[in-house]
């Protein structure tokens, strides 16, 4: 009888352990410890990006409403999925924190995220939980916003990228114009653009390559195999990540090899990008 009671009690403990659900705060703390990052939501004034602050009496060009970790469970899952992609230790070398905000307006246009000199901010729309929006926005948003901080540290890659753009191409004049582009026109693969948004300026183009490279590598591999300009941009993109922090070069080389992206990338003619500079103090200028 005693043994039966013990077995029953053990079974209850097993069921209780299996039914435990990690809270959003616990998930954020676990991710923070694993990746040495602060992952927070709440008062947006505490993480408002400095480059959007109004100057000379002008109002700020960014508006953010607050959200909570409790309402951000799908966003946290997206963040976790994204962080597992990078070599261990890399992300914390680039940023100190990932913040979650509610709806965001940039120059009056809806945006999905942005970055500052040492953090990224991702939008979480609590009403969109259950629609996959928050998960995808955070999954791709980590790659998108983090890539801007790689972009500003890769001037020679971007110089070579410029040479691959169509002669008649011109960047848009503002974030508002970039965010309100008619996206129904679709991508322009022939000219090397993976999306309409990517066509708006070089940084946005680089950002979209990051989204594909780290969340849809198979699709990017197929596109690069078919469109030469995409294959050349991919080569430059890979170079940027392998050179930005030399201690993580092997980690990225392994990733791009494992996903088949290195095999399909084509180095642009007469371009060799080998010079490295420490531009860690450079402040971002073009924001998404």
mmCIF file with all atom_site columns, N, CA, C and O in Angstrom, residues 61-111:
data_model
loop_
_atom_site.group_PDB
_atom_site.id
_atom_site.type_symbol
_atom_site.label_atom_id
_atom_site.label_alt_id
_atom_site.label_comp_id
_atom_site.label_asym_id
_atom_site.label_entity_id
_atom_site.label_seq_id
_atom_site.pdbx_PDB_ins_code
_atom_site.Cartn_x
_atom_site.Cartn_y
_atom_site.Cartn_z
_atom_site.occupancy
_atom_site.B_iso_or_equiv
_atom_site.pdbx_formal_charge
_atom_site.auth_seq_id
_atom_site.auth_comp_id
_atom_site.auth_asym_id
_atom_site.auth_atom_id
_atom_site.pdbx_PDB_model_num
ATOM 1   N N  . UNK A 1 61  ? 10.244 62.686 -33.940 1.00 0.00 ? 61  UNK A N  1
ATOM 2   C CA . UNK A 1 61  ? 9.721  62.102 -35.182 1.00 0.00 ? 61  UNK A CA 1
ATOM 3   C C  . UNK A 1 61  ? 9.312  60.651 -35.009 1.00 0.00 ? 61  UNK A C  1
ATOM 4   O O  . UNK A 1 61  ? 9.034  59.957 -35.987 1.00 0.00 ? 61  UNK A O  1
ATOM 5   N N  . UNK A 1 62  ? 9.298  60.188 -33.774 1.00 0.00 ? 62  UNK A N  1
ATOM 6   C CA . UNK A 1 62  ? 8.892  58.817 -33.477 1.00 0.00 ? 62  UNK A CA 1
ATOM 7   C C  . UNK A 1 62  ? 7.895  58.830 -32.325 1.00 0.00 ? 62  UNK A C  1
ATOM 8   O O  . UNK A 1 62  ? 8.087  59.531 -31.333 1.00 0.00 ? 62  UNK A O  1
ATOM 9   N N  . UNK A 1 63  ? 6.833  58.056 -32.482 1.00 0.00 ? 63  UNK A N  1
ATOM 10  C CA . UNK A 1 63  ? 5.852  57.884 -31.409 1.00 0.00 ? 63  UNK A CA 1
ATOM 11  C C  . UNK A 1 63  ? 5.747  56.395 -31.105 1.00 0.00 ? 63  UNK A C  1
ATOM 12  O O  . UNK A 1 63  ? 5.625  55.576 -32.015 1.00 0.00 ? 63  UNK A O  1
ATOM 13  N N  . UNK A 1 64  ? 5.804  56.070 -29.814 1.00 0.00 ? 64  UNK A N  1
ATOM 14  C CA . UNK A 1 64  ? 5.661  54.676 -29.402 1.00 0.00 ? 64  UNK A CA 1
ATOM 15  C C  . UNK A 1 64  ? 4.686  54.591 -28.235 1.00 0.00 ? 64  UNK A C  1
ATOM 16  O O  . UNK A 1 64  ? 4.790  55.369 -27.290 1.00 0.00 ? 64  UNK A O  1
ATOM 17  N N  . UNK A 1 65  ? 3.763  53.657 -28.319 1.00 0.00 ? 65  UNK A N  1
ATOM 18  C CA . UNK A 1 65  ? 2.922  53.341 -27.184 1.00 0.00 ? 65  UNK A CA 1
ATOM 19  C C  . UNK A 1 65  ? 3.559  52.179 -26.428 1.00 0.00 ? 65  UNK A C  1
ATOM 20  O O  . UNK A 1 65  ? 4.338  51.411 -26.988 1.00 0.00 ? 65  UNK A O  1
ATOM 21  N N  . UNK A 1 66  ? 3.226  52.062 -25.171 1.00 0.00 ? 66  UNK A N  1
ATOM 22  C CA . UNK A 1 66  ? 3.846  51.012 -24.368 1.00 0.00 ? 66  UNK A CA 1
ATOM 23  C C  . UNK A 1 66  ? 3.101  49.688 -24.510 1.00 0.00 ? 66  UNK A C  1
ATOM 24  O O  . UNK A 1 66  ? 1.935  49.646 -24.902 1.00 0.00 ? 66  UNK A O  1
ATOM 25  N N  . UNK A 1 67  ? 3.804  48.623 -24.210 1.00 0.00 ? 67  UNK A N  1
ATOM 26  C CA . UNK A 1 67  ? 3.210  47.294 -24.116 1.00 0.00 ? 67  UNK A CA 1
ATOM 27  C C  . UNK A 1 67  ? 3.809  46.624 -22.894 1.00 0.00 ? 67  UNK A C  1
ATOM 28  O O  . UNK A 1 67  ? 4.657  47.202 -22.202 1.00 0.00 ? 67  UNK A O  1
ATOM 29  N N  . UNK A 1 68  ? 3.382  45.425 -22.591 1.00 0.00 ? 68  UNK A N  1
ATOM 30  C CA . UNK A 1 68  ? 3.899  44.696 -21.430 1.00 0.00 ? 68  UNK A CA 1
ATOM 31  C C  . UNK A 1 68  ? 4.443  43.352 -21.868 1.00 0.00 ? 68  UNK A C  1
ATOM 32  O O  . UNK A 1 68  ? 4.085  42.826 -22.930 1.00 0.00 ? 68  UNK A O  1
ATOM 33  N N  . UNK A 1 69  ? 5.310  42.770 -21.044 1.00 0.00 ? 69  UNK A N  1
ATOM 34  C CA . UNK A 1 69  ? 5.808  41.434 -21.349 1.00 0.00 ? 69  UNK A CA 1
ATOM 35  C C  . UNK A 1 69  ? 4.677  40.426 -21.375 1.00 0.00 ? 69  UNK A C  1
ATOM 36  O O  . UNK A 1 69  ? 4.671  39.495 -22.188 1.00 0.00 ? 69  UNK A O  1
ATOM 37  N N  . UNK A 1 70  ? 3.693  40.614 -20.498 1.00 0.00 ? 70  UNK A N  1
ATOM 38  C CA . UNK A 1 70  ? 2.568  39.682 -20.428 1.00 0.00 ? 70  UNK A CA 1
ATOM 39  C C  . UNK A 1 70  ? 1.794  39.625 -21.745 1.00 0.00 ? 70  UNK A C  1
ATOM 40  O O  . UNK A 1 70  ? 1.224  38.595 -22.092 1.00 0.00 ? 70  UNK A O  1
ATOM 41  N N  . UNK A 1 71  ? 1.764  40.738 -22.466 1.00 0.00 ? 71  UNK A N  1
ATOM 42  C CA . UNK A 1 71  ? 1.077  40.780 -23.759 1.00 0.00 ? 71  UNK A CA 1
ATOM 43  C C  . UNK A 1 71  ? 2.005  40.438 -24.921 1.00 0.00 ? 71  UNK A C  1
ATOM 44  O O  . UNK A 1 71  ? 1.600  40.517 -26.080 1.00 0.00 ? 71  UNK A O  1
ATOM 45  N N  . UNK A 1 72  ? 3.254  40.065 -24.612 1.00 0.00 ? 72  UNK A N  1
ATOM 46  C CA . UNK A 1 72  ? 4.277  39.907 -25.659 1.00 0.00 ? 72  UNK A CA 1
ATOM 47  C C  . UNK A 1 72  ? 4.757  38.471 -25.800 1.00 0.00 ? 72  UNK A C  1
ATOM 48  O O  . UNK A 1 72  ? 5.870  38.227 -26.261 1.00 0.00 ? 72  UNK A O  1
ATOM 49  N N  . UNK A 1 73  ? 3.925  37.498 -25.438 1.00 0.00 ? 73  UNK A N  1
ATOM 50  C CA . UNK A 1 73  ? 4.387  36.108 -25.443 1.00 0.00 ? 73  UNK A CA 1
ATOM 51  C C  . UNK A 1 73  ? 4.761  35.620 -26.836 1.00 0.00 ? 73  UNK A C  1
ATOM 52  O O  . UNK A 1 73  ? 5.740  34.884 -27.006 1.00 0.00 ? 73  UNK A O  1
ATOM 53  N N  . UNK A 1 74  ? 4.027  36.041 -27.867 1.00 0.00 ? 74  UNK A N  1
ATOM 54  C CA . UNK A 1 74  ? 4.394  35.605 -29.221 1.00 0.00 ? 74  UNK A CA 1
ATOM 55  C C  . UNK A 1 74  ? 5.647  36.327 -29.704 1.00 0.00 ? 74  UNK A C  1
ATOM 56  O O  . UNK A 1 74  ? 6.486  35.752 -30.399 1.00 0.00 ? 74  UNK A O  1
ATOM 57  N N  . UNK A 1 75  ? 5.787  37.585 -29.329 1.00 0.00 ? 75  UNK A N  1
ATOM 58  C CA . UNK A 1 75  ? 6.997  38.330 -29.685 1.00 0.00 ? 75  UNK A CA 1
ATOM 59  C C  . UNK A 1 75  ? 8.230  37.722 -29.021 1.00 0.00 ? 75  UNK A C  1
ATOM 60  O O  . UNK A 1 75  ? 9.299  37.618 -29.636 1.00 0.00 ? 75  UNK A O  1
ATOM 61  N N  . UNK A 1 76  ? 8.099  37.318 -27.773 1.00 0.00 ? 76  UNK A N  1
ATOM 62  C CA . UNK A 1 76  ? 9.220  36.689 -27.074 1.00 0.00 ? 76  UNK A CA 1
ATOM 63  C C  . UNK A 1 76  ? 9.629  35.384 -27.756 1.00 0.00 ? 76  UNK A C  1
ATOM 64  O O  . UNK A 1 76  ? 10.820 35.080 -27.862 1.00 0.00 ? 76  UNK A O  1
ATOM 65  N N  . UNK A 1 77  ? 8.639  34.622 -28.221 1.00 0.00 ? 77  UNK A N  1
ATOM 66  C CA . UNK A 1 77  ? 8.958  33.391 -28.955 1.00 0.00 ? 77  UNK A CA 1
ATOM 67  C C  . UNK A 1 77  ? 9.701  33.710 -30.250 1.00 0.00 ? 77  UNK A C  1
ATOM 68  O O  . UNK A 1 77  ? 10.629 32.992 -30.643 1.00 0.00 ? 77  UNK A O  1
ATOM 69  N N  . UNK A 1 78  ? 9.300  34.785 -30.927 1.00 0.00 ? 78  UNK A N  1
ATOM 70  C CA . UNK A 1 78  ? 9.984  35.193 -32.149 1.00 0.00 ? 78  UNK A CA 1
ATOM 71  C C  . UNK A 1 78  ? 11.408 35.630 -31.878 1.00 0.00 ? 78  UNK A C  1
ATOM 72  O O  . UNK A 1 78  ? 12.336 35.301 -32.626 1.00 0.00 ? 78  UNK A O  1
ATOM 73  N N  . UNK A 1 79  ? 11.595 36.387 -30.797 1.00 0.00 ? 79  UNK A N  1
ATOM 74  C CA . UNK A 1 79  ? 12.941 36.824 -30.401 1.00 0.00 ? 79  UNK A CA 1
ATOM 75  C C  . UNK A 1 79  ? 13.820 35.618 -30.098 1.00 0.00 ? 79  UNK A C  1
ATOM 76  O O  . UNK A 1 79  ? 14.965 35.535 -30.548 1.00 0.00 ? 79  UNK A O  1
ATOM 77  N N  . UNK A 1 80  ? 13.262 34.674 -29.364 1.00 0.00 ? 80  UNK A N  1
ATOM 78  C CA . UNK A 1 80  ? 14.048 33.483 -29.006 1.00 0.00 ? 80  UNK A CA 1
ATOM 79  C C  . UNK A 1 80  ? 14.451 32.699 -30.253 1.00 0.00 ? 80  UNK A C  1
ATOM 80  O O  . UNK A 1 80  ? 15.602 32.260 -30.376 1.00 0.00 ? 80  UNK A O  1
ATOM 81  N N  . UNK A 1 81  ? 13.528 32.531 -31.173 1.00 0.00 ? 81  UNK A N  1
ATOM 82  C CA . UNK A 1 81  ? 13.847 31.811 -32.409 1.00 0.00 ? 81  UNK A CA 1
ATOM 83  C C  . UNK A 1 81  ? 14.938 32.520 -33.198 1.00 0.00 ? 81  UNK A C  1
ATOM 84  O O  . UNK A 1 81  ? 15.821 31.880 -33.777 1.00 0.00 ? 81  UNK A O  1
ATOM 85  N N  . UNK A 1 82  ? 14.900 33.844 -33.213 1.00 0.00 ? 82  UNK A N  1
ATOM 86  C CA . UNK A 1 82  ? 15.900 34.611 -33.966 1.00 0.00 ? 82  UNK A CA 1
ATOM 87  C C  . UNK A 1 82  ? 17.279 34.525 -33.319 1.00 0.00 ? 82  UNK A C  1
ATOM 88  O O  . UNK A 1 82  ? 18.296 34.346 -34.007 1.00 0.00 ? 82  UNK A O  1
ATOM 89  N N  . UNK A 1 83  ? 17.341 34.641 -31.998 1.00 0.00 ? 83  UNK A N  1
ATOM 90  C CA . UNK A 1 83  ? 18.629 34.678 -31.312 1.00 0.00 ? 83  UNK A CA 1
ATOM 91  C C  . UNK A 1 83  ? 19.410 33.383 -31.465 1.00 0.00 ? 83  UNK A C  1
ATOM 92  O O  . UNK A 1 83  ? 20.646 33.385 -31.449 1.00 0.00 ? 83  UNK A O  1
ATOM 93  N N  . UNK A 1 84  ? 18.709 32.265 -31.613 1.00 0.00 ? 84  UNK A N  1
ATOM 94  C CA . UNK A 1 84  ? 19.399 30.978 -31.747 1.00 0.00 ? 84  UNK A CA 1
ATOM 95  C C  . UNK A 1 84  ? 20.187 30.873 -33.048 1.00 0.00 ? 84  UNK A C  1
ATOM 96  O O  . UNK A 1 84  ? 21.025 29.979 -33.197 1.00 0.00 ? 84  UNK A O  1
ATOM 97  N N  . UNK A 1 85  ? 19.948 31.783 -33.976 1.00 0.00 ? 85  UNK A N  1
ATOM 98  C CA . UNK A 1 85  ? 20.591 31.717 -35.292 1.00 0.00 ? 85  UNK A CA 1
ATOM 99  C C  . UNK A 1 85  ? 22.057 32.127 -35.244 1.00 0.00 ? 85  UNK A C  1
ATOM 100 O O  . UNK A 1 85  ? 22.880 31.631 -36.024 1.00 0.00 ? 85  UNK A O  1
ATOM 101 N N  . UNK A 1 86  ? 22.407 33.010 -34.319 1.00 0.00 ? 86  UNK A N  1
ATOM 102 C CA . UNK A 1 86  ? 23.733 33.629 -34.335 1.00 0.00 ? 86  UNK A CA 1
ATOM 103 C C  . UNK A 1 86  ? 24.756 32.864 -33.505 1.00 0.00 ? 86  UNK A C  1
ATOM 104 O O  . UNK A 1 86  ? 24.397 32.160 -32.559 1.00 0.00 ? 86  UNK A O  1
ATOM 105 N N  . UNK A 1 87  ? 26.040 33.021 -33.852 1.00 0.00 ? 87  UNK A N  1
ATOM 106 C CA . UNK A 1 87  ? 27.083 32.420 -33.020 1.00 0.00 ? 87  UNK A CA 1
ATOM 107 C C  . UNK A 1 87  ? 26.962 32.910 -31.575 1.00 0.00 ? 87  UNK A C  1
ATOM 108 O O  . UNK A 1 87  ? 26.667 34.080 -31.337 1.00 0.00 ? 87  UNK A O  1
ATOM 109 N N  . UNK A 1 88  ? 27.178 32.012 -30.624 1.00 0.00 ? 88  UNK A N  1
ATOM 110 C CA . UNK A 1 88  ? 27.053 32.360 -29.215 1.00 0.00 ? 88  UNK A CA 1
ATOM 111 C C  . UNK A 1 88  ? 27.950 33.541 -28.863 1.00 0.00 ? 88  UNK A C  1
ATOM 112 O O  . UNK A 1 88  ? 29.143 33.527 -29.149 1.00 0.00 ? 88  UNK A O  1
ATOM 113 N N  . UNK A 1 89  ? 27.379 34.562 -28.251 1.00 0.00 ? 89  UNK A N  1
ATOM 114 C CA . UNK A 1 89  ? 28.144 35.730 -27.834 1.00 0.00 ? 89  UNK A CA 1
ATOM 115 C C  . UNK A 1 89  ? 28.115 36.883 -28.814 1.00 0.00 ? 89  UNK A C  1
ATOM 116 O O  . UNK A 1 89  ? 28.456 38.014 -28.452 1.00 0.00 ? 89  UNK A O  1
ATOM 117 N N  . UNK A 1 90  ? 27.713 36.624 -30.055 1.00 0.00 ? 90  UNK A N  1
ATOM 118 C CA . UNK A 1 90  ? 27.773 37.669 -31.076 1.00 0.00 ? 90  UNK A CA 1
ATOM 119 C C  . UNK A 1 90  ? 26.801 38.811 -30.799 1.00 0.00 ? 90  UNK A C  1
ATOM 120 O O  . UNK A 1 90  ? 27.186 39.989 -30.849 1.00 0.00 ? 90  UNK A O  1
ATOM 121 N N  . UNK A 1 91  ? 25.550 38.491 -30.512 1.00 0.00 ? 91  UNK A N  1
ATOM 122 C CA . UNK A 1 91  ? 24.527 39.535 -30.388 1.00 0.00 ? 91  UNK A CA 1
ATOM 123 C C  . UNK A 1 91  ? 24.881 40.526 -29.287 1.00 0.00 ? 91  UNK A C  1
ATOM 124 O O  . UNK A 1 91  ? 24.753 41.741 -29.457 1.00 0.00 ? 91  UNK A O  1
ATOM 125 N N  . UNK A 1 92  ? 25.360 40.024 -28.158 1.00 0.00 ? 92  UNK A N  1
ATOM 126 C CA . UNK A 1 92  ? 25.677 40.930 -27.056 1.00 0.00 ? 92  UNK A CA 1
ATOM 127 C C  . UNK A 1 92  ? 26.899 41.804 -27.343 1.00 0.00 ? 92  UNK A C  1
ATOM 128 O O  . UNK A 1 92  ? 27.134 42.801 -26.652 1.00 0.00 ? 92  UNK A O  1
ATOM 129 N N  . UNK A 1 93  ? 27.678 41.446 -28.360 1.00 0.00 ? 93  UNK A N  1
ATOM 130 C CA . UNK A 1 93  ? 28.779 42.313 -28.786 1.00 0.00 ? 93  UNK A CA 1
ATOM 131 C C  . UNK A 1 93  ? 28.264 43.502 -29.590 1.00 0.00 ? 93  UNK A C  1
ATOM 132 O O  . UNK A 1 93  ? 28.951 44.508 -29.732 1.00 0.00 ? 93  UNK A O  1
ATOM 133 N N  . UNK A 1 94  ? 27.044 43.383 -30.105 1.00 0.00 ? 94  UNK A N  1
ATOM 134 C CA . UNK A 1 94  ? 26.482 44.422 -30.964 1.00 0.00 ? 94  UNK A CA 1
ATOM 135 C C  . UNK A 1 94  ? 25.462 45.283 -30.223 1.00 0.00 ? 94  UNK A C  1
ATOM 136 O O  . UNK A 1 94  ? 25.422 46.496 -30.398 1.00 0.00 ? 94  UNK A O  1
ATOM 137 N N  . UNK A 1 95  ? 24.637 44.663 -29.388 1.00 0.00 ? 95  UNK A N  1
ATOM 138 C CA . UNK A 1 95  ? 23.607 45.400 -28.651 1.00 0.00 ? 95  UNK A CA 1
ATOM 139 C C  . UNK A 1 95  ? 23.599 44.973 -27.182 1.00 0.00 ? 95  UNK A C  1
ATOM 140 O O  . UNK A 1 95  ? 24.088 43.904 -26.838 1.00 0.00 ? 95  UNK A O  1
ATOM 141 N N  . UNK A 1 96  ? 23.012 45.842 -26.349 1.00 0.00 ? 96  UNK A N  1
ATOM 142 C CA . UNK A 1 96  ? 22.873 45.544 -24.929 1.00 0.00 ? 96  UNK A CA 1
ATOM 143 C C  . UNK A 1 96  ? 21.458 45.114 -24.567 1.00 0.00 ? 96  UNK A C  1
ATOM 144 O O  . UNK A 1 96  ? 21.243 44.536 -23.501 1.00 0.00 ? 96  UNK A O  1
ATOM 145 N N  . UNK A 1 97  ? 20.491 45.445 -25.431 1.00 0.00 ? 97  UNK A N  1
ATOM 146 C CA . UNK A 1 97  ? 19.103 45.220 -25.041 1.00 0.00 ? 97  UNK A CA 1
ATOM 147 C C  . UNK A 1 97  ? 18.191 45.069 -26.252 1.00 0.00 ? 97  UNK A C  1
ATOM 148 O O  . UNK A 1 97  ? 18.480 45.577 -27.341 1.00 0.00 ? 97  UNK A O  1
ATOM 149 N N  . UNK A 1 98  ? 17.088 44.358 -26.019 1.00 0.00 ? 98  UNK A N  1
ATOM 150 C CA . UNK A 1 98  ? 15.972 44.296 -26.963 1.00 0.00 ? 98  UNK A CA 1
ATOM 151 C C  . UNK A 1 98  ? 14.743 44.788 -26.204 1.00 0.00 ? 98  UNK A C  1
ATOM 152 O O  . UNK A 1 98  ? 14.400 44.246 -25.150 1.00 0.00 ? 98  UNK A O  1
ATOM 153 N N  . UNK A 1 99  ? 14.128 45.831 -26.734 1.00 0.00 ? 99  UNK A N  1
ATOM 154 C CA . UNK A 1 99  ? 12.945 46.399 -26.091 1.00 0.00 ? 99  UNK A CA 1
ATOM 155 C C  . UNK A 1 99  ? 11.711 46.135 -26.936 1.00 0.00 ? 99  UNK A C  1
ATOM 156 O O  . UNK A 1 99  ? 11.772 46.084 -28.173 1.00 0.00 ? 99  UNK A O  1
ATOM 157 N N  . UNK A 1 100 ? 10.592 45.986 -26.255 1.00 0.00 ? 100 UNK A N  1
ATOM 158 C CA . UNK A 1 100 ? 9.308  45.798 -26.926 1.00 0.00 ? 100 UNK A CA 1
ATOM 159 C C  . UNK A 1 100 ? 8.426  47.010 -26.665 1.00 0.00 ? 100 UNK A C  1
ATOM 160 O O  . UNK A 1 100 ? 8.256  47.436 -25.519 1.00 0.00 ? 100 UNK A O  1
ATOM 161 N N  . UNK A 1 101 ? 7.884  47.560 -27.736 1.00 0.00 ? 101 UNK A N  1
ATOM 162 C CA . UNK A 1 101 ? 6.960  48.680 -27.612 1.00 0.00 ? 101 UNK A CA 1
ATOM 163 C C  . UNK A 1 101 ? 5.620  48.278 -28.215 1.00 0.00 ? 101 UNK A C  1
ATOM 164 O O  . UNK A 1 101 ? 5.525  47.271 -28.921 1.00 0.00 ? 101 UNK A O  1
ATOM 165 N N  . UNK A 1 102 ? 4.619  49.084 -27.955 1.00 0.00 ? 102 UNK A N  1
ATOM 166 C CA . UNK A 1 102 ? 3.346  48.898 -28.623 1.00 0.00 ? 102 UNK A CA 1
ATOM 167 C C  . UNK A 1 102 ? 3.415  49.515 -30.010 1.00 0.00 ? 102 UNK A C  1
ATOM 168 O O  . UNK A 1 102 ? 4.499  49.653 -30.582 1.00 0.00 ? 102 UNK A O  1
ATOM 169 N N  . UNK A 1 103 ? 2.279  49.913 -30.577 1.00 0.00 ? 103 UNK A N  1
ATOM 170 C CA . UNK A 1 103 ? 2.271  50.510 -31.915 1.00 0.00 ? 103 UNK A CA 1
ATOM 171 C C  . UNK A 1 103 ? 3.269  51.661 -32.033 1.00 0.00 ? 103 UNK A C  1
ATOM 172 O O  . UNK A 1 103 ? 3.444  52.451 -31.107 1.00 0.00 ? 103 UNK A O  1
ATOM 173 N N  . UNK A 1 104 ? 3.924  51.740 -33.189 1.00 0.00 ? 104 UNK A N  1
ATOM 174 C CA . UNK A 1 104 ? 4.973  52.727 -33.438 1.00 0.00 ? 104 UNK A CA 1
ATOM 175 C C  . UNK A 1 104 ? 4.663  53.503 -34.716 1.00 0.00 ? 104 UNK A C  1
ATOM 176 O O  . UNK A 1 104 ? 4.326  52.914 -35.742 1.00 0.00 ? 104 UNK A O  1
ATOM 177 N N  . UNK A 1 105 ? 4.788  54.828 -34.630 1.00 0.00 ? 105 UNK A N  1
ATOM 178 C CA . UNK A 1 105 ? 4.663  55.689 -35.797 1.00 0.00 ? 105 UNK A CA 1
ATOM 179 C C  . UNK A 1 105 ? 5.984  56.408 -36.020 1.00 0.00 ? 105 UNK A C  1
ATOM 180 O O  . UNK A 1 105 ? 6.508  57.064 -35.125 1.00 0.00 ? 105 UNK A O  1
ATOM 181 N N  . UNK A 1 106 ? 6.530  56.252 -37.210 1.00 0.00 ? 106 UNK A N  1
ATOM 182 C CA . UNK A 1 106 ? 7.780  56.906 -37.577 1.00 0.00 ? 106 UNK A CA 1
ATOM 183 C C  . UNK A 1 106 ? 7.477  57.950 -38.645 1.00 0.00 ? 106 UNK A C  1
ATOM 184 O O  . UNK A 1 106 ? 7.040  57.600 -39.739 1.00 0.00 ? 106 UNK A O  1
ATOM 185 N N  . UNK A 1 107 ? 7.663  59.207 -38.277 1.00 0.00 ? 107 UNK A N  1
ATOM 186 C CA . UNK A 1 107 ? 7.292  60.312 -39.171 1.00 0.00 ? 107 UNK A CA 1
ATOM 187 C C  . UNK A 1 107 ? 5.833  60.187 -39.595 1.00 0.00 ? 107 UNK A C  1
ATOM 188 O O  . UNK A 1 107 ? 5.454  60.564 -40.701 1.00 0.00 ? 107 UNK A O  1
ATOM 189 N N  . UNK A 1 108 ? 5.019  59.603 -38.729 1.00 0.00 ? 108 UNK A N  1
ATOM 190 C CA . UNK A 1 108 ? 3.597  59.458 -39.000 1.00 0.00 ? 108 UNK A CA 1
ATOM 191 C C  . UNK A 1 108 ? 3.200  58.161 -39.680 1.00 0.00 ? 108 UNK A C  1
ATOM 192 O O  . UNK A 1 108 ? 2.008  57.894 -39.851 1.00 0.00 ? 108 UNK A O  1
ATOM 193 N N  . UNK A 1 109 ? 4.165  57.336 -40.058 1.00 0.00 ? 109 UNK A N  1
ATOM 194 C CA . UNK A 1 109 ? 3.878  56.069 -40.743 1.00 0.00 ? 109 UNK A CA 1
ATOM 195 C C  . UNK A 1 109 ? 4.096  54.892 -39.797 1.00 0.00 ? 109 UNK A C  1
ATOM 196 O O  . UNK A 1 109 ? 5.017  54.913 -38.969 1.00 0.00 ? 109 UNK A O  1
ATOM 197 N N  . UNK A 1 110 ? 3.265  53.870 -39.926 1.00 0.00 ? 110 UNK A N  1
ATOM 198 C CA . UNK A 1 110 ? 3.398  52.691 -39.085 1.00 0.00 ? 110 UNK A CA 1
ATOM 199 C C  . UNK A 1 110 ? 4.717  51.973 -39.369 1.00 0.00 ? 110 UNK A C  1
ATOM 200 O O  . UNK A 1 110 ? 5.079  51.764 -40.521 1.00 0.00 ? 110 UNK A O  1
ATOM 201 N N  . UNK A 1 111 ? 5.411  51.597 -38.299 1.00 0.00 ? 111 UNK A N  1
ATOM 202 C CA . UNK A 1 111 ? 6.687  50.895 -38.431 1.00 0.00 ? 111 UNK A CA 1
ATOM 203 C C  . UNK A 1 111 ? 6.678  49.667 -37.530 1.00 0.00 ? 111 UNK A C  1
ATOM 204 O O  . UNK A 1 111 ? 5.913  49.581 -36.570 1.00 0.00 ? 111 UNK A O  1
#
